[in-house]
mmCIF file of C-alpha atoms and ligand atoms in Angstrom:
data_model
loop_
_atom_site.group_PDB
_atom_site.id
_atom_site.type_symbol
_atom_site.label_atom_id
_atom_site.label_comp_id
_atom_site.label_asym_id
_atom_site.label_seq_id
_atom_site.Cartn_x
_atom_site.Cartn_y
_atom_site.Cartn_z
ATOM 1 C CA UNK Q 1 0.000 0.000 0.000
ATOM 2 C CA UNK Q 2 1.324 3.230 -1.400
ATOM 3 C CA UNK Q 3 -0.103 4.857 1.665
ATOM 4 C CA UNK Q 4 0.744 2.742 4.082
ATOM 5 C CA UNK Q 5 0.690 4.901 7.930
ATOM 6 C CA UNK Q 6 -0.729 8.106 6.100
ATOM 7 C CA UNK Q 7 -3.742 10.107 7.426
ATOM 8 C CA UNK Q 8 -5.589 12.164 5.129
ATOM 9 C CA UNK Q 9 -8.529 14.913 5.208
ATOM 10 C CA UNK Q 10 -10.551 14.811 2.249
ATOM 11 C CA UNK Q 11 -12.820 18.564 2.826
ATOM 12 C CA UNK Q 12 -16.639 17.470 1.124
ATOM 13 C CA UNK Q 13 -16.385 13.504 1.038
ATOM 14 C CA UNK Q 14 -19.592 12.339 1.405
ATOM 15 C CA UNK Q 15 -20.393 12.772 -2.183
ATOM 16 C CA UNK Q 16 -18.996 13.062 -5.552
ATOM 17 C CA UNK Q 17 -15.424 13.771 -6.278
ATOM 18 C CA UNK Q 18 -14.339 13.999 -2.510
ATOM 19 C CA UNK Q 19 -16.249 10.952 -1.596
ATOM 20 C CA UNK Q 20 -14.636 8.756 -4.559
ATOM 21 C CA UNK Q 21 -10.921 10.519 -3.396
ATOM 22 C CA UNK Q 22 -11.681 9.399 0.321
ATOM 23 C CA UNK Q 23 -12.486 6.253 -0.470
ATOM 24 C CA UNK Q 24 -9.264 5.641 -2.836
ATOM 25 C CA UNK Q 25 -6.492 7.154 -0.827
ATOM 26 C CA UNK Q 26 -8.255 4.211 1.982
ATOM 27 C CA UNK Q 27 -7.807 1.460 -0.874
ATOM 28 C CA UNK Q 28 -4.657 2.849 -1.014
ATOM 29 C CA UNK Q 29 -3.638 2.774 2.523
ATOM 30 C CA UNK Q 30 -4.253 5.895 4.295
ATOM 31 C CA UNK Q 31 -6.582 6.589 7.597
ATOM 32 C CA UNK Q 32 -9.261 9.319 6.194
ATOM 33 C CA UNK Q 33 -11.145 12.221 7.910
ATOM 34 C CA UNK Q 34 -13.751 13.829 5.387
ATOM 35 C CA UNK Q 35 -16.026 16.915 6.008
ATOM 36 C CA UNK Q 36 -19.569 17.402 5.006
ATOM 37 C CA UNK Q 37 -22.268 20.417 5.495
ATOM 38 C CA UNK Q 38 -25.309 18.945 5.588
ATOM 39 C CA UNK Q 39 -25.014 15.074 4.439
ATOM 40 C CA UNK Q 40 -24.280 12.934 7.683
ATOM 41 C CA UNK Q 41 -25.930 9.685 6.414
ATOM 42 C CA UNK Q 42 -23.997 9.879 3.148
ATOM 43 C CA UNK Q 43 -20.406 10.695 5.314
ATOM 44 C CA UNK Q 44 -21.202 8.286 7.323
ATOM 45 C CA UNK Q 45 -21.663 5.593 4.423
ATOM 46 C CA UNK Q 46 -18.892 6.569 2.904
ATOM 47 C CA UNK Q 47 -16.884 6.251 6.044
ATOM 48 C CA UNK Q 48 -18.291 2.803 6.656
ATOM 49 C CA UNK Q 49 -17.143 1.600 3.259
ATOM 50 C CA UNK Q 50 -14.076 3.190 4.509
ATOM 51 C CA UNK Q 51 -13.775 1.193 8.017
ATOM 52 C CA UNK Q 52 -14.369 -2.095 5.648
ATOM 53 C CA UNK Q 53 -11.449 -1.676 3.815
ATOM 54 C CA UNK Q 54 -9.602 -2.139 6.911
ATOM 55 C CA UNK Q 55 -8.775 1.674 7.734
ATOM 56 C CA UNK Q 56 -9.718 4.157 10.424
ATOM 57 C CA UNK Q 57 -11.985 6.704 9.393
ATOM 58 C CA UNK Q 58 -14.256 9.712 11.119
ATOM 59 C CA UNK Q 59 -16.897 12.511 9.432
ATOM 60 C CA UNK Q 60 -16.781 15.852 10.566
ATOM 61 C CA UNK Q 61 -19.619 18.439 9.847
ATOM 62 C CA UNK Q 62 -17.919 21.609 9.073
ATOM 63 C CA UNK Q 63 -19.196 24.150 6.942
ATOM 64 C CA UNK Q 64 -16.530 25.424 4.844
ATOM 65 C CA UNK Q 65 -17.349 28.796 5.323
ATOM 66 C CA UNK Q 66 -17.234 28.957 8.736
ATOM 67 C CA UNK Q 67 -13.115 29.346 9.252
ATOM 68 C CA UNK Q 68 -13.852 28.023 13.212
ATOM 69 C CA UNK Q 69 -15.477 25.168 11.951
ATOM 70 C CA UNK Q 70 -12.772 24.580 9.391
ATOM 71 C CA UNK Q 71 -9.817 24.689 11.903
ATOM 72 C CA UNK Q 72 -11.610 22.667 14.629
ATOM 73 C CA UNK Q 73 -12.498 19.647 11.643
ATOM 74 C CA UNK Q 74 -8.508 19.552 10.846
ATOM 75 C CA UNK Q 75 -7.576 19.758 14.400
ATOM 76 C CA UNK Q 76 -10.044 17.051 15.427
ATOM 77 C CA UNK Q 77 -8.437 14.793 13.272
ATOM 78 C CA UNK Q 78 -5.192 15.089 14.091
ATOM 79 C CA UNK Q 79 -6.408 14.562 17.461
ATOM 80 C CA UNK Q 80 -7.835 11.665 16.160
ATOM 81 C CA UNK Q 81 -4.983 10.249 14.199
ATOM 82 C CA UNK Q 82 -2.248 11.309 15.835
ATOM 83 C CA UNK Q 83 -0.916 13.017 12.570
ATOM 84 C CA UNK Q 84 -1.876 14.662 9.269
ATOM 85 C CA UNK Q 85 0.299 14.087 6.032
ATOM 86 C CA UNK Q 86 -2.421 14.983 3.345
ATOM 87 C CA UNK Q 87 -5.044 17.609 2.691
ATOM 88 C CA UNK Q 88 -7.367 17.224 -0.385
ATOM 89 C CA UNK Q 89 -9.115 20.634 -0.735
ATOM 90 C CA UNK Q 90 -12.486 19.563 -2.247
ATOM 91 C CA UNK Q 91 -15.507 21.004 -0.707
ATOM 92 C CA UNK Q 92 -16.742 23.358 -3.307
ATOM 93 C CA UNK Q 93 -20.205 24.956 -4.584
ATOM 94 C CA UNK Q 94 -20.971 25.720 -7.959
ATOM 95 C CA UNK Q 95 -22.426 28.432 -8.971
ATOM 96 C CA UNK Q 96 -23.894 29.686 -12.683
ATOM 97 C CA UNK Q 97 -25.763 33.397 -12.734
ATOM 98 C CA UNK Q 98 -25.585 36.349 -15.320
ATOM 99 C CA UNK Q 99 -23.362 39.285 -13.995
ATOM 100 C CA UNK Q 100 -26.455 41.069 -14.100
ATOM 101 C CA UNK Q 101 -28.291 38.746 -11.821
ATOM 102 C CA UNK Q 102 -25.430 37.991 -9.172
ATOM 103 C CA UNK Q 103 -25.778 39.303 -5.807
ATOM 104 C CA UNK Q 104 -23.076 40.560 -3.085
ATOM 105 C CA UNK Q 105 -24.379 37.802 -1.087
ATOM 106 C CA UNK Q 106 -23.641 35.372 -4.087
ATOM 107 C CA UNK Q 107 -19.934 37.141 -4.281
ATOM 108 C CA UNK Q 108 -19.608 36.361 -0.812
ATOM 109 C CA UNK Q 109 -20.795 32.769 -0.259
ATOM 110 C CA UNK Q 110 -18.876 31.463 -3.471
ATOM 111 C CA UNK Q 111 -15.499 32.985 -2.447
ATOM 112 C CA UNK Q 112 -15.959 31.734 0.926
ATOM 113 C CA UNK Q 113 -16.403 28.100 0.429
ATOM 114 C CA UNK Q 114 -14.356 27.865 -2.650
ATOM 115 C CA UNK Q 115 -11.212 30.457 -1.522
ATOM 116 C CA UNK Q 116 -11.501 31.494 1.922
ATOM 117 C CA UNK Q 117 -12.195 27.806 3.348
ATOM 118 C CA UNK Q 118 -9.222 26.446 0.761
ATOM 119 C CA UNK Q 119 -7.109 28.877 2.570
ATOM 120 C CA UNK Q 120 -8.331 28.340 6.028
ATOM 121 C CA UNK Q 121 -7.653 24.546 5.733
ATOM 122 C CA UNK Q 122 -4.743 24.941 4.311
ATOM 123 C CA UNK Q 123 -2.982 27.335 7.038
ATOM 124 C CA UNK Q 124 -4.538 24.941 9.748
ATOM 125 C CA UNK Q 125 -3.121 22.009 7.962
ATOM 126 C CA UNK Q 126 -0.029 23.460 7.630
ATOM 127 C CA UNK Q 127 0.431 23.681 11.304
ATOM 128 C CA UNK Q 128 0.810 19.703 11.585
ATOM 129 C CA UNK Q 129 2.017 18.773 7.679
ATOM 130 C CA UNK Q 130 5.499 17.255 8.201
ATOM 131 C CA UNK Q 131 8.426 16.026 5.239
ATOM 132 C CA UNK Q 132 6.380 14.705 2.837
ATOM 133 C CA UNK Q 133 3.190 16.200 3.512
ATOM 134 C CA UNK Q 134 1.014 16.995 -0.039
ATOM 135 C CA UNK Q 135 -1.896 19.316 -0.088
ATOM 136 C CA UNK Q 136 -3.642 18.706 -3.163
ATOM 137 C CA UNK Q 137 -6.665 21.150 -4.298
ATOM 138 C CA UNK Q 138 -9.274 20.438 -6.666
ATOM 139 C CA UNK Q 139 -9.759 23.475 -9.388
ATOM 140 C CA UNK Q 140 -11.348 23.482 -12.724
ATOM 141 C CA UNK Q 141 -10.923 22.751 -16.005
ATOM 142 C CA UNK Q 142 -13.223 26.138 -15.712
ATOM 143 C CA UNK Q 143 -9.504 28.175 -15.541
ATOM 144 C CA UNK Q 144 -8.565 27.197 -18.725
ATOM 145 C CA UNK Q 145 -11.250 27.634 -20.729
ATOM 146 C CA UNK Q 146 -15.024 28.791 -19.644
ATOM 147 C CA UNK Q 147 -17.511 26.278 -21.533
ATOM 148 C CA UNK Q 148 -20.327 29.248 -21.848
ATOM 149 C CA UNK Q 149 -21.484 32.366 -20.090
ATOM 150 C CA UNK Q 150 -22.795 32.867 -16.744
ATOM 151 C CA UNK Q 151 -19.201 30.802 -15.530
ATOM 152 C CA UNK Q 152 -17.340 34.368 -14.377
ATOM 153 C CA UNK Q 153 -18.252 33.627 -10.583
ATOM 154 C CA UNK Q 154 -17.169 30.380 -10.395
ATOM 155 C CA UNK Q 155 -14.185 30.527 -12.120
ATOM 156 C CA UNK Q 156 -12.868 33.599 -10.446
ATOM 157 C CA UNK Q 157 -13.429 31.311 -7.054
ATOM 158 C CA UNK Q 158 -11.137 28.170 -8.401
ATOM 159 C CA UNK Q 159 -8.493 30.374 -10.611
ATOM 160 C CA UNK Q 160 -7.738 32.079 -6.973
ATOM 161 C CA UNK Q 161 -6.832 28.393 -6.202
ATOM 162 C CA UNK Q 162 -3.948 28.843 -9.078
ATOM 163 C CA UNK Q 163 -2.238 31.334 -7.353
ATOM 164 C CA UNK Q 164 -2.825 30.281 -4.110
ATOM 165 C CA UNK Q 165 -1.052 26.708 -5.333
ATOM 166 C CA UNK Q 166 1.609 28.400 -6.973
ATOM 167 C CA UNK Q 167 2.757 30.495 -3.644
ATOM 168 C CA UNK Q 168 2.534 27.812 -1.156
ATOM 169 C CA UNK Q 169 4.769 25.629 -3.392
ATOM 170 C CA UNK Q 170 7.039 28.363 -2.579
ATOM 171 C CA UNK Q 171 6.312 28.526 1.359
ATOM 172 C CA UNK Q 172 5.718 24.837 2.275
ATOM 173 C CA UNK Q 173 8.591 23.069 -0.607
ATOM 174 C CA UNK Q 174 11.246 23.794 2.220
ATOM 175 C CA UNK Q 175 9.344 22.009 4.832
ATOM 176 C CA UNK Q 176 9.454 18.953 2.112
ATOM 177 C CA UNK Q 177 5.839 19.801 1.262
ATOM 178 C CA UNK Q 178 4.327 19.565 -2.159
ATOM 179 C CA UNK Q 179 0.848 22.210 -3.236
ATOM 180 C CA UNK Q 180 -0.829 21.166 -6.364
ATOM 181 C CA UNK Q 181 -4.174 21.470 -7.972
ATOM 182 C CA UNK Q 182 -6.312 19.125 -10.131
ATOM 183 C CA UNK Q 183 -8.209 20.393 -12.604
ATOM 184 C CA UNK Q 184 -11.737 18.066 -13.341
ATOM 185 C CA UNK Q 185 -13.631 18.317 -16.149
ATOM 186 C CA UNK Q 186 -16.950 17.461 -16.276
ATOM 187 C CA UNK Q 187 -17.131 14.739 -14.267
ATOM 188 C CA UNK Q 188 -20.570 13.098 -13.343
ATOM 189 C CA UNK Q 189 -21.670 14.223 -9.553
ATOM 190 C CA UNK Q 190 -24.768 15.634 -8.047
ATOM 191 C CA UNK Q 191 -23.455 19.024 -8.899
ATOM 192 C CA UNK Q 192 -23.004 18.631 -12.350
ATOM 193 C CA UNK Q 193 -24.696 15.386 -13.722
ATOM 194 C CA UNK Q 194 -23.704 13.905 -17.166
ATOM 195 C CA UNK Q 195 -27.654 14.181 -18.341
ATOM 196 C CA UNK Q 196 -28.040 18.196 -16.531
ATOM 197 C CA UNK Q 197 -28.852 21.106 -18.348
ATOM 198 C CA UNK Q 198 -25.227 22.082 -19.356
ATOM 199 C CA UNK Q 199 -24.108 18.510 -19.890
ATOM 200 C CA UNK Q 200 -24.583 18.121 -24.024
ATOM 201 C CA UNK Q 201 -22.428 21.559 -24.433
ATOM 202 C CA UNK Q 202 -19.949 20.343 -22.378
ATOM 203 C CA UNK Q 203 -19.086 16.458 -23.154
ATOM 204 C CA UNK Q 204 -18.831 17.695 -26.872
ATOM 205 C CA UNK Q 205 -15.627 19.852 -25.654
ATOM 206 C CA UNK Q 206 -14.170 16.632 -24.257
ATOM 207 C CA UNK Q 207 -11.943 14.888 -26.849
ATOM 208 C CA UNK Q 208 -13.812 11.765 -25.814
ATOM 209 C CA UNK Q 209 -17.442 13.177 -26.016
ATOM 210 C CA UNK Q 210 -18.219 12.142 -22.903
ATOM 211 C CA UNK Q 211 -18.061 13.050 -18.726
ATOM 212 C CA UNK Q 212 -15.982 11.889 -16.271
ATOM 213 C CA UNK Q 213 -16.140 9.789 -13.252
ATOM 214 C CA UNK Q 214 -15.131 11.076 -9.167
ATOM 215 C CA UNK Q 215 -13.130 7.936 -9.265
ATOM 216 C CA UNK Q 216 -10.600 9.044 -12.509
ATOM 217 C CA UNK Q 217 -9.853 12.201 -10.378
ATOM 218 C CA UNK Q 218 -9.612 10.046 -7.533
ATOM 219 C CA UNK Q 219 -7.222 8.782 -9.141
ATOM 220 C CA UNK Q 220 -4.951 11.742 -10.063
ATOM 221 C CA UNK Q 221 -5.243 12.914 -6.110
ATOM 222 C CA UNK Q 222 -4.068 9.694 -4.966
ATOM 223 C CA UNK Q 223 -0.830 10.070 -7.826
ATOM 224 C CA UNK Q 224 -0.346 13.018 -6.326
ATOM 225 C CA UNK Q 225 -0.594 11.711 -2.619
ATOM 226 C CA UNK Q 226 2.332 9.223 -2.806
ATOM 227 C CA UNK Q 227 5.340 9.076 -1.727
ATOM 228 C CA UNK Q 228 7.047 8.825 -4.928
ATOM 229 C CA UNK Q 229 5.621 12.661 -6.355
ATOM 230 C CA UNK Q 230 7.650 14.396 -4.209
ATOM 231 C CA UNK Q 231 9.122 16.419 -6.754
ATOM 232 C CA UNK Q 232 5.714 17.256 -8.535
ATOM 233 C CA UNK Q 233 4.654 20.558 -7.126
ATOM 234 C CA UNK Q 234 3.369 23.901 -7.936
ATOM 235 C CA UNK Q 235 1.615 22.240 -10.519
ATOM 236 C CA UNK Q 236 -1.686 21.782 -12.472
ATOM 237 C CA UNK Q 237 -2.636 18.152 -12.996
ATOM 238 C CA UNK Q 238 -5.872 18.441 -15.741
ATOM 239 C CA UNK Q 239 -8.143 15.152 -15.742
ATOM 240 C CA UNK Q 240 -10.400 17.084 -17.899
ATOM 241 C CA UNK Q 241 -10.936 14.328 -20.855
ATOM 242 C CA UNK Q 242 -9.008 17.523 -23.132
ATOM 243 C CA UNK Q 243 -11.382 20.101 -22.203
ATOM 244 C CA UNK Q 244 -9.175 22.516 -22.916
ATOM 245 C CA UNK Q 245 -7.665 21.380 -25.451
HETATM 246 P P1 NDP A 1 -20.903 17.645 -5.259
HETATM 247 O O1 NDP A 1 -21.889 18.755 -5.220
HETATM 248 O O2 NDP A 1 -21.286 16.345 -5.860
HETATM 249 O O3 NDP A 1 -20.348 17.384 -3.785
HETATM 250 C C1 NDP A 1 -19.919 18.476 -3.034
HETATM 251 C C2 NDP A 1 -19.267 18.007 -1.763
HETATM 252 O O4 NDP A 1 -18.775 19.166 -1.099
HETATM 253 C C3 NDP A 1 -20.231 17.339 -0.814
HETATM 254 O O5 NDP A 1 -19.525 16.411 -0.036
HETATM 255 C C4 NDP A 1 -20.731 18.505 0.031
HETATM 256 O O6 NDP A 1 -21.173 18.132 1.331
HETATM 257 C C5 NDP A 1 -19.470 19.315 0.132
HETATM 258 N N1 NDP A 1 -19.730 20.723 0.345
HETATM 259 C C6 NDP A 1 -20.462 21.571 -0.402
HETATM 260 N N2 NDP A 1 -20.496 22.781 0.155
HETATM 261 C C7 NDP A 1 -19.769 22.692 1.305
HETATM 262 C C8 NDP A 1 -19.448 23.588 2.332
HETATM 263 N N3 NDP A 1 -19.892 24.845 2.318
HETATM 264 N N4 NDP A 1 -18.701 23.144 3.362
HETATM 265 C C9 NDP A 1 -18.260 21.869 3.404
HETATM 266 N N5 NDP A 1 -18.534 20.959 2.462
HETATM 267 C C10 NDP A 1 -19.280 21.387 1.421
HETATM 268 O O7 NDP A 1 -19.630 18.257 -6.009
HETATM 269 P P2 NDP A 1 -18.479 17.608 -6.902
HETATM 270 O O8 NDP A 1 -18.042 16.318 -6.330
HETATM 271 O O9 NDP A 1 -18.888 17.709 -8.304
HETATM 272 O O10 NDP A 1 -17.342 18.709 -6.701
HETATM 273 C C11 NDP A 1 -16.229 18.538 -5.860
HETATM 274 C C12 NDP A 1 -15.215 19.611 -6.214
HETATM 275 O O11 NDP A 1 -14.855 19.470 -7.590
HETATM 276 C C13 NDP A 1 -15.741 21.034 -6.065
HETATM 277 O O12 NDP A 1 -14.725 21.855 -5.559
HETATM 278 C C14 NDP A 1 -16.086 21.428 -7.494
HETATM 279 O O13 NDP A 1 -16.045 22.806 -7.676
HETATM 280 C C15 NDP A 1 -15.005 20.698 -8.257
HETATM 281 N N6 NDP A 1 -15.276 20.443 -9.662
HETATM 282 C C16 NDP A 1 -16.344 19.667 -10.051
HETATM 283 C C17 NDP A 1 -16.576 19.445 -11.396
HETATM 284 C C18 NDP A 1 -17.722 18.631 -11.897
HETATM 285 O O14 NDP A 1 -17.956 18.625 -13.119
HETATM 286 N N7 NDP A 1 -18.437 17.902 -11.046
HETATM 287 C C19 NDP A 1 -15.690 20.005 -12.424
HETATM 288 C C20 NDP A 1 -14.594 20.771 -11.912
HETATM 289 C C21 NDP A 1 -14.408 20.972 -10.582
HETATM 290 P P3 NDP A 1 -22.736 17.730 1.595
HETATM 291 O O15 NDP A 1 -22.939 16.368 0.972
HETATM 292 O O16 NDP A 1 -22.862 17.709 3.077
HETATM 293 O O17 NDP A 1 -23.570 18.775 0.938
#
């Protein structure tokens, strides 16, 4: 098992992309902590699927735009597991509105959860991240190209997670940390399903014509966990089926 003695915290796991990532980094050897807002039967199934893979695992409700909450989920789980070598920033809401039609309060909310919480975690993480810790963000493909209008919101909220990658490569790379990002596609979850309104436009910008699954970003966070990428950072890792291409 790659990760073998690891503990992770995987923000927004009971569904989706987080919930796929929490479950593979536990195939994959590591003790998880995820965070939900308002799902505790799905964090708790997922954490149960977790515990029968042989690993420890614990749900936390923690909104993330509530910075107490956010520092209090990571520092419960070190408290937990003894440790922390992995934070998956994943909690995220989506958001689609005319510039026109979007509120202060829409401003707000968005950057909170999708920037301000990133950045919350991240400092409180930092705190107990050792050699070979990895905090591992999930943007969007929306950075590199905007599908359609009505995007500026949301991609404002996860290109701030570019430069916010970018500098704590700087900061954390002498502690023997590694900061990357993942860019998804469209990949098939509750907030984006391959048959939603959007979904037609957006599979025919995939080179393959079709979505993605949580599990093939899984899949790129749990690259990204091991041991073995230490000298990947500062970098954008695209699973994004050539979205931008
Ligand atoms: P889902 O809506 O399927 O799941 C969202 C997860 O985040 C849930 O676990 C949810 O918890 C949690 N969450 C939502 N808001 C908060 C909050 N305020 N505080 C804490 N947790 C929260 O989303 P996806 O799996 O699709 O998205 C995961 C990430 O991937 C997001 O950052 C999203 O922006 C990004 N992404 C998704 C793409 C897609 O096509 N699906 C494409 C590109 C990026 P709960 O169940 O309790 O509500």
């Amino acid at each position: 098992m790659t990760l073998d003695g690891k503990v992770a915290l995987v923000t927004g796991g009971s569904r989706g992309i987080g919930a796929a990532t929490a479950i593979r980094l536990a195939e994959d050897g590591a003790d998880v902590a995820l965070t939900y807002q308002n799902n505790a039967e799905l964090a708790a199934g997922v954490v149960d699927r977790i515990k029968a893979l042989g690993r420890r695992a614990l749900a936390i409700q923690a909104d993330s735009a509530d910075a107490a909450a956010v520092v209090s989920a990571v520092d419960t789980a070190v408290a937990e597991f003894g440790r922390l070598d992995v934070l998956v920033n994943n909690g995220g809401v989506g958001f689609v509105g005319p510039l026109d039609q979007t509120s202060l309060e829409d401003i707000d909310r968005v950057l909170a959860v999708n920037v301000r919480g990133v950045y919350v975690a991240t400092q409180a993480a930092a705190r107990h991240l050792g050699d070979g810790g990895r905090v591992i963000t999930i943007g969007s493909c929306v950075s590199d190209r905007v599908p359609g209008p009505g995007m500026s919101l949301y991609a404002v909220s996860k290109t701030a997670l570019l430069g916010l990658t970018k500098g704590l490569a700087r900061e954390l790379g002498p502690r023997g940390i590694t900061v990357n990002i993942v860019h998804p596609g469209p990949t098939d979850t509750d907030m984006n399903p391959a048959d939603g309104p959007y979904a037609a436009d957006q599979r025919s910008l995939t080179v393959f014509d079709r979505y993605g699954s949580p599990s093939e970003v899984a899949a790129t966070v749990s690259f990204l966990a091991r041991p073995e990428s230490k000298y990947v950072t500062a970098a954008t890792v695209s699973v994004d089926g050539g979205h931008a291409a």
